[in-house]
């Protein structure tokens, strides 16, 4: 039975072109700065997002953690959305490793209000952890994969900078946001100090993220990456896939968005409660109400029929389209999900 895997765009396996690029990649010791493929990937990505320098890191989680470490000192505060990936899904690294205090704000819709940020920017007082950093996320995973508009994003980033904060973007899927709004990615990245973007999600590379920022910031970030054990030696083998991801896979994200829109429409037509983000990208969240036991087993029952997806919380489910999902898969998945959900 063919599996239709909608758990995440992280499940994408490398394309044939990527596999061939790995075989012929020119490599060297990247800790000495001597891996030409890594160097090229870092330079190409930094240029695309309009920053001075880039750093190849093992994962989005590592990229975000390094950014926090490079922007903050122990005991500082970082303003984070309550629904942000950094706060919810990165193992508490911000606390465990960086010793930085999350200053939480409501990010319903994918972005916080300017006022909520300003409330944390209090005058110096020995009682307070000083707010140093604002972390934004776009697209916003737990908020339905919503692509925050360039204008809303810019307003908040500029307001934070006026308060003297540094701004980091968890741009795991920032190219999805740019494609969804039909803008150059720099519309987002030009207003932040640092951005982490994932090569291993919709862009299809097997491993890795790039953290970008000023040359001086990336120097500090490189030191933190080493301290965290993330110096990777002949990493050109995987960076070769990253180059294909960044140079050739961005435009096809539109296809994933089309498939997600179709999936949302089919599920809705089938009577399911589908969440409607302002700008959908490659995610579809839906909610099922019904007998507790049956709702709980929905994902497992669909998996038994070849359709894989994740339950986020009881009754709330997420489907993610990607490189290896086509229109036929979408139709088949919708049929099975509707059938199984109707038994709840
Ligand atoms: N997200 C994963 C899971 O961890 C939930 C997924 O399947 O969506 N920022 C954002 C916004 C992310 O969605 C993710 C991964 C990361 C950071 C972390 O990236 P990795 O998995 O490379 O550490």
PDB file of N, CA, C and O in Angstrom, residues 105-157:
ATOM      1  N   UNK A 105       3.783  36.453  24.707  1.00  0.00           N
ATOM      2  CA  UNK A 105       2.707  37.326  24.220  1.00  0.00           C
ATOM      3  C   UNK A 105       1.776  36.498  23.337  1.00  0.00           C
ATOM      4  O   UNK A 105       2.164  35.450  22.815  1.00  0.00           O
ATOM      5  N   UNK A 106       0.565  37.014  23.199  1.00  0.00           N
ATOM      6  CA  UNK A 106      -0.444  36.340  22.380  1.00  0.00           C
ATOM      7  C   UNK A 106      -0.091  36.523  20.896  1.00  0.00           C
ATOM      8  O   UNK A 106       0.044  37.656  20.433  1.00  0.00           O
ATOM      9  N   UNK A 107       0.065  35.419  20.186  1.00  0.00           N
ATOM     10  CA  UNK A 107       0.378  35.521  18.753  1.00  0.00           C
ATOM     11  C   UNK A 107      -0.712  34.874  17.896  1.00  0.00           C
ATOM     12  O   UNK A 107      -0.434  34.324  16.818  1.00  0.00           O
ATOM     13  N   UNK A 108      -1.942  34.958  18.369  1.00  0.00           N
ATOM     14  CA  UNK A 108      -3.073  34.454  17.591  1.00  0.00           C
ATOM     15  C   UNK A 108      -3.067  35.134  16.224  1.00  0.00           C
ATOM     16  O   UNK A 108      -2.900  36.354  16.139  1.00  0.00           O
ATOM     17  N   UNK A 109      -3.217  34.330  15.179  1.00  0.00           N
ATOM     18  CA  UNK A 109      -3.175  34.884  13.819  1.00  0.00           C
ATOM     19  C   UNK A 109      -1.771  34.848  13.249  1.00  0.00           C
ATOM     20  O   UNK A 109      -1.578  35.084  12.063  1.00  0.00           O
ATOM     21  N   UNK A 110      -0.786  34.591  14.099  1.00  0.00           N
ATOM     22  CA  UNK A 110       0.581  34.421  13.581  1.00  0.00           C
ATOM     23  C   UNK A 110       1.527  35.544  13.950  1.00  0.00           C
ATOM     24  O   UNK A 110       2.731  35.440  13.740  1.00  0.00           O
ATOM     25  N   UNK A 111       0.979  36.645  14.482  1.00  0.00           N
ATOM     26  CA  UNK A 111       1.863  37.760  14.855  1.00  0.00           C
ATOM     27  C   UNK A 111       1.263  38.467  16.072  1.00  0.00           C
ATOM     28  O   UNK A 111       0.045  38.472  16.256  1.00  0.00           O
ATOM     29  N   UNK A 112       2.128  39.040  16.883  1.00  0.00           N
ATOM     30  CA  UNK A 112       1.657  39.712  18.100  1.00  0.00           C
ATOM     31  C   UNK A 112       1.348  41.176  17.811  1.00  0.00           C
ATOM     32  O   UNK A 112       1.745  41.697  16.769  1.00  0.00           O
ATOM     33  N   UNK A 113       0.677  41.835  18.772  1.00  0.00           N
ATOM     34  CA  UNK A 113       0.405  43.261  18.592  1.00  0.00           C
ATOM     35  C   UNK A 113       1.638  44.053  19.035  1.00  0.00           C
ATOM     36  O   UNK A 113       2.439  43.576  19.847  1.00  0.00           O
ATOM     37  N   UNK A 114       1.764  45.263  18.491  1.00  0.00           N
ATOM     38  CA  UNK A 114       2.878  46.119  18.904  1.00  0.00           C
ATOM     39  C   UNK A 114       2.793  46.413  20.397  1.00  0.00           C
ATOM     40  O   UNK A 114       3.802  46.438  21.104  1.00  0.00           O
ATOM     41  N   UNK A 115       1.547  46.630  20.869  1.00  0.00           N
ATOM     42  CA  UNK A 115       1.361  46.960  22.293  1.00  0.00           C
ATOM     43  C   UNK A 115       1.860  45.845  23.200  1.00  0.00           C
ATOM     44  O   UNK A 115       2.462  46.111  24.247  1.00  0.00           O
ATOM     45  N   UNK A 116       1.586  44.614  22.810  1.00  0.00           N
ATOM     46  CA  UNK A 116       1.985  43.497  23.683  1.00  0.00           C
ATOM     47  C   UNK A 116       3.512  43.441  23.793  1.00  0.00           C
ATOM     48  O   UNK A 116       4.058  43.049  24.827  1.00  0.00           O
ATOM     49  N   UNK A 117       4.193  43.850  22.743  1.00  0.00           N
ATOM     50  CA  UNK A 117       5.666  43.865  22.794  1.00  0.00           C
ATOM     51  C   UNK A 117       6.130  44.993  23.717  1.00  0.00           C
ATOM     52  O   UNK A 117       6.997  44.806  24.585  1.00  0.00           O
ATOM     53  N   UNK A 118       5.508  46.143  23.510  1.00  0.00           N
ATOM     54  CA  UNK A 118       5.931  47.322  24.281  1.00  0.00           C
ATOM     55  C   UNK A 118       5.767  47.098  25.781  1.00  0.00           C
ATOM     56  O   UNK A 118       6.569  47.594  26.579  1.00  0.00           O
ATOM     57  N   UNK A 119       4.733  46.305  26.143  1.00  0.00           N
ATOM     58  CA  UNK A 119       4.508  46.056  27.583  1.00  0.00           C
ATOM     59  C   UNK A 119       5.694  45.368  28.246  1.00  0.00           C
ATOM     60  O   UNK A 119       5.937  45.522  29.438  1.00  0.00           O
ATOM     61  N   UNK A 120       6.427  44.570  27.461  1.00  0.00           N
ATOM     62  CA  UNK A 120       7.590  43.879  28.036  1.00  0.00           C
ATOM     63  C   UNK A 120       8.858  44.748  28.032  1.00  0.00           C
ATOM     64  O   UNK A 120       9.860  44.379  28.639  1.00  0.00           O
ATOM     65  N   UNK A 121       8.798  45.870  27.311  1.00  0.00           N
ATOM     66  CA  UNK A 121      10.004  46.714  27.219  1.00  0.00           C
ATOM     67  C   UNK A 121       9.986  47.740  28.352  1.00  0.00           C
ATOM     68  O   UNK A 121       9.689  48.919  28.132  1.00  0.00           O
ATOM     69  N   UNK A 122      10.267  47.269  29.542  1.00  0.00           N
ATOM     70  CA  UNK A 122      10.141  48.107  30.738  1.00  0.00           C
ATOM     71  C   UNK A 122      11.468  48.789  31.048  1.00  0.00           C
ATOM     72  O   UNK A 122      12.529  48.322  30.633  1.00  0.00           O
ATOM     73  N   UNK A 123      11.406  49.929  31.763  1.00  0.00           N
ATOM     74  CA  UNK A 123      12.653  50.615  32.134  1.00  0.00           C
ATOM     75  C   UNK A 123      13.523  49.719  33.017  1.00  0.00           C
ATOM     76  O   UNK A 123      13.006  48.796  33.664  1.00  0.00           O
ATOM     77  N   UNK A 124      14.797  50.032  33.040  1.00  0.00           N
ATOM     78  CA  UNK A 124      15.721  49.220  33.844  1.00  0.00           C
ATOM     79  C   UNK A 124      15.251  49.141  35.293  1.00  0.00           C
ATOM     80  O   UNK A 124      14.899  50.156  35.906  1.00  0.00           O
ATOM     81  N   UNK A 125      15.238  47.956  35.841  1.00  0.00           N
ATOM     82  CA  UNK A 125      14.802  47.742  37.220  1.00  0.00           C
ATOM     83  C   UNK A 125      15.395  46.399  37.634  1.00  0.00           C
ATOM     84  O   UNK A 125      15.328  45.429  36.864  1.00  0.00           O
ATOM     85  N   UNK A 126      15.965  46.361  38.834  1.00  0.00           N
ATOM     86  CA  UNK A 126      16.634  45.109  39.244  1.00  0.00           C
ATOM     87  C   UNK A 126      15.656  43.936  39.331  1.00  0.00           C
ATOM     88  O   UNK A 126      16.068  42.781  39.347  1.00  0.00           O
ATOM     89  N   UNK A 127      14.362  44.238  39.380  1.00  0.00           N
ATOM     90  CA  UNK A 127      13.390  43.149  39.487  1.00  0.00           C
ATOM     91  C   UNK A 127      13.142  42.440  38.155  1.00  0.00           C
ATOM     92  O   UNK A 127      12.612  41.339  38.132  1.00  0.00           O
ATOM     93  N   UNK A 128      13.493  43.080  37.056  1.00  0.00           N
ATOM     94  CA  UNK A 128      13.075  42.573  35.744  1.00  0.00           C
ATOM     95  C   UNK A 128      14.218  41.898  34.990  1.00  0.00           C
ATOM     96  O   UNK A 128      15.372  42.327  35.076  1.00  0.00           O
ATOM     97  N   UNK A 129      13.826  40.886  34.203  1.00  0.00           N
ATOM     98  CA  UNK A 129      14.755  40.361  33.185  1.00  0.00           C
ATOM     99  C   UNK A 129      14.637  41.308  31.996  1.00  0.00           C
ATOM    100  O   UNK A 129      13.539  41.481  31.467  1.00  0.00           O
ATOM    101  N   UNK A 130      15.738  41.943  31.594  1.00  0.00           N
ATOM    102  CA  UNK A 130      15.619  42.922  30.506  1.00  0.00           C
ATOM    103  C   UNK A 130      15.263  42.256  29.171  1.00  0.00           C
ATOM    104  O   UNK A 130      15.888  41.265  28.787  1.00  0.00           O
ATOM    105  N   UNK A 131      14.259  42.826  28.497  1.00  0.00           N
ATOM    106  CA  UNK A 131      13.876  42.290  27.189  1.00  0.00           C
ATOM    107  C   UNK A 131      14.939  42.687  26.166  1.00  0.00           C
ATOM    108  O   UNK A 131      15.264  43.864  26.028  1.00  0.00           O
ATOM    109  N   UNK A 132      15.537  41.705  25.494  1.00  0.00           N
ATOM    110  CA  UNK A 132      16.604  41.988  24.520  1.00  0.00           C
ATOM    111  C   UNK A 132      16.200  41.638  23.092  1.00  0.00           C
ATOM    112  O   UNK A 132      16.752  42.171  22.144  1.00  0.00           O
ATOM    113  N   UNK A 133      15.316  40.620  23.000  1.00  0.00           N
ATOM    114  CA  UNK A 133      15.104  40.017  21.681  1.00  0.00           C
ATOM    115  C   UNK A 133      13.625  39.770  21.452  1.00  0.00           C
ATOM    116  O   UNK A 133      12.896  39.399  22.384  1.00  0.00           O
ATOM    117  N   UNK A 134      13.195  39.958  20.203  1.00  0.00           N
ATOM    118  CA  UNK A 134      11.857  39.525  19.792  1.00  0.00           C
ATOM    119  C   UNK A 134      12.043  38.411  18.770  1.00  0.00           C
ATOM    120  O   UNK A 134      12.827  38.564  17.819  1.00  0.00           O
ATOM    121  N   UNK A 135      11.334  37.303  18.969  1.00  0.00           N
ATOM    122  CA  UNK A 135      11.374  36.223  17.975  1.00  0.00           C
ATOM    123  C   UNK A 135      10.044  36.163  17.238  1.00  0.00           C
ATOM    124  O   UNK A 135       8.989  36.033  17.869  1.00  0.00           O
ATOM    125  N   UNK A 136      10.112  36.269  15.936  1.00  0.00           N
ATOM    126  CA  UNK A 136       8.918  36.154  15.098  1.00  0.00           C
ATOM    127  C   UNK A 136       8.955  34.803  14.380  1.00  0.00           C
ATOM    128  O   UNK A 136      10.029  34.200  14.267  1.00  0.00           O
ATOM    129  N   UNK A 137       7.822  34.371  13.888  1.00  0.00           N
ATOM    130  CA  UNK A 137       7.766  33.095  13.151  1.00  0.00           C
ATOM    131  C   UNK A 137       6.885  33.282  11.921  1.00  0.00           C
ATOM    132  O   UNK A 137       5.759  33.753  12.034  1.00  0.00           O
ATOM    133  N   UNK A 138       7.405  32.914  10.750  1.00  0.00           N
ATOM    134  CA  UNK A 138       6.633  33.097   9.523  1.00  0.00           C
ATOM    135  C   UNK A 138       7.157  32.131   8.459  1.00  0.00           C
ATOM    136  O   UNK A 138       8.347  32.184   8.151  1.00  0.00           O
ATOM    137  N   UNK A 139       6.292  31.206   7.926  1.00  0.00           N
ATOM    138  CA  UNK A 139       4.903  31.029   8.252  1.00  0.00           C
ATOM    139  C   UNK A 139       4.776  30.562   9.703  1.00  0.00           C
ATOM    140  O   UNK A 139       5.739  30.043  10.263  1.00  0.00           O
ATOM    141  N   UNK A 140       3.568  30.724  10.247  1.00  0.00           N
ATOM    142  CA  UNK A 140       3.386  30.369  11.643  1.00  0.00           C
ATOM    143  C   UNK A 140       2.740  28.985  11.746  1.00  0.00           C
ATOM    144  O   UNK A 140       1.571  28.805  11.410  1.00  0.00           O
ATOM    145  N   UNK A 141       3.548  28.054  12.239  1.00  0.00           N
ATOM    146  CA  UNK A 141       3.155  26.650  12.237  1.00  0.00           C
ATOM    147  C   UNK A 141       1.837  26.394  12.976  1.00  0.00           C
ATOM    148  O   UNK A 141       0.847  25.959  12.385  1.00  0.00           O
ATOM    149  N   UNK A 142       1.821  26.691  14.284  1.00  0.00           N
ATOM    150  CA  UNK A 142       0.620  26.342  15.076  1.00  0.00           C
ATOM    151  C   UNK A 142      -0.583  27.238  14.765  1.00  0.00           C
ATOM    152  O   UNK A 142      -1.706  26.931  15.152  1.00  0.00           O
ATOM    153  N   UNK A 143      -0.322  28.335  14.067  1.00  0.00           N
ATOM    154  CA  UNK A 143      -1.439  29.184  13.649  1.00  0.00           C
ATOM    155  C   UNK A 143      -1.826  28.837  12.209  1.00  0.00           C
ATOM    156  O   UNK A 143      -1.963  29.701  11.344  1.00  0.00           O
ATOM    157  N   UNK A 144      -1.960  27.550  11.969  1.00  0.00           N
ATOM    158  CA  UNK A 144      -2.498  27.070  10.700  1.00  0.00           C
ATOM    159  C   UNK A 144      -1.546  27.178   9.523  1.00  0.00           C
ATOM    160  O   UNK A 144      -1.966  27.061   8.370  1.00  0.00           O
ATOM    161  N   UNK A 145      -0.256  27.419   9.790  1.00  0.00           N
ATOM    162  CA  UNK A 145       0.684  27.613   8.671  1.00  0.00           C
ATOM    163  C   UNK A 145       0.429  28.953   8.007  1.00  0.00           C
ATOM    164  O   UNK A 145       0.755  29.158   6.831  1.00  0.00           O
ATOM    165  N   UNK A 146      -0.168  29.884   8.762  1.00  0.00           N
ATOM    166  CA  UNK A 146      -0.509  31.189   8.187  1.00  0.00           C
ATOM    167  C   UNK A 146       0.747  31.949   7.753  1.00  0.00           C
ATOM    168  O   UNK A 146       1.733  32.015   8.485  1.00  0.00           O
ATOM    169  N   UNK A 147       0.660  32.541   6.554  1.00  0.00           N
ATOM    170  CA  UNK A 147       1.724  33.436   6.092  1.00  0.00           C
ATOM    171  C   UNK A 147       1.334  34.845   6.518  1.00  0.00           C
ATOM    172  O   UNK A 147       0.355  35.400   6.008  1.00  0.00           O
ATOM    173  N   UNK A 148       2.077  35.394   7.448  1.00  0.00           N
ATOM    174  CA  UNK A 148       1.820  36.772   7.909  1.00  0.00           C
ATOM    175  C   UNK A 148       2.197  37.719   6.780  1.00  0.00           C
ATOM    176  O   UNK A 148       3.238  37.537   6.129  1.00  0.00           O
ATOM    177  N   UNK A 149       1.365  38.729   6.543  1.00  0.00           N
ATOM    178  CA  UNK A 149       1.613  39.630   5.404  1.00  0.00           C
ATOM    179  C   UNK A 149       2.889  40.436   5.638  1.00  0.00           C
ATOM    180  O   UNK A 149       3.243  40.738   6.788  1.00  0.00           O
ATOM    181  N   UNK A 150       3.551  40.835   4.559  1.00  0.00           N
ATOM    182  CA  UNK A 150       4.774  41.638   4.712  1.00  0.00           C
ATOM    183  C   UNK A 150       4.509  42.901   5.531  1.00  0.00           C
ATOM    184  O   UNK A 150       5.345  43.305   6.341  1.00  0.00           O
ATOM    185  N   UNK A 151       3.337  43.497   5.333  1.00  0.00           N
ATOM    186  CA  UNK A 151       3.068  44.746   6.042  1.00  0.00           C
ATOM    187  C   UNK A 151       2.899  44.538   7.553  1.00  0.00           C
ATOM    188  O   UNK A 151       3.514  45.256   8.360  1.00  0.00           O
ATOM    189  N   UNK A 152       2.091  43.551   7.937  1.00  0.00           N
ATOM    190  CA  UNK A 152       1.899  43.287   9.380  1.00  0.00           C
ATOM    191  C   UNK A 152       3.232  42.919  10.025  1.00  0.00           C
ATOM    192  O   UNK A 152       3.550  43.311  11.145  1.00  0.00           O
ATOM    193  N   UNK A 153       4.004  42.122   9.291  1.00  0.00           N
ATOM    194  CA  UNK A 153       5.281  41.652   9.804  1.00  0.00           C
ATOM    195  C   UNK A 153       6.227  42.840  10.034  1.00  0.00           C
ATOM    196  O   UNK A 153       6.844  42.965  11.096  1.00  0.00           O
ATOM    197  N   UNK A 154       6.261  43.715   9.034  1.00  0.00           N
ATOM    198  CA  UNK A 154       7.186  44.849   9.094  1.00  0.00           C
ATOM    199  C   UNK A 154       6.822  45.784  10.250  1.00  0.00           C
ATOM    200  O   UNK A 154       7.704  46.252  10.990  1.00  0.00           O
ATOM    201  N   UNK A 155       5.524  46.041  10.399  1.00  0.00           N
ATOM    202  CA  UNK A 155       5.103  46.974  11.452  1.00  0.00           C
ATOM    203  C   UNK A 155       5.594  46.526  12.824  1.00  0.00           C
ATOM    204  O   UNK A 155       6.105  47.315  13.619  1.00  0.00           O
ATOM    205  N   UNK A 156       5.436  45.225  13.076  1.00  0.00           N
ATOM    206  CA  UNK A 156       5.831  44.694  14.385  1.00  0.00           C
ATOM    207  C   UNK A 156       7.355  44.703  14.537  1.00  0.00           C
ATOM    208  O   UNK A 156       7.888  45.104  15.585  1.00  0.00           O
ATOM    209  N   UNK A 157       8.053  44.303  13.488  1.00  0.00           N
ATOM    210  CA  UNK A 157       9.522  44.264  13.569  1.00  0.00           C
ATOM    211  C   UNK A 157      10.080  45.677  13.791  1.00  0.00           C
ATOM    212  O   UNK A 157      10.985  45.877  14.616  1.00  0.00           O
TER     213      UNK A 157
END
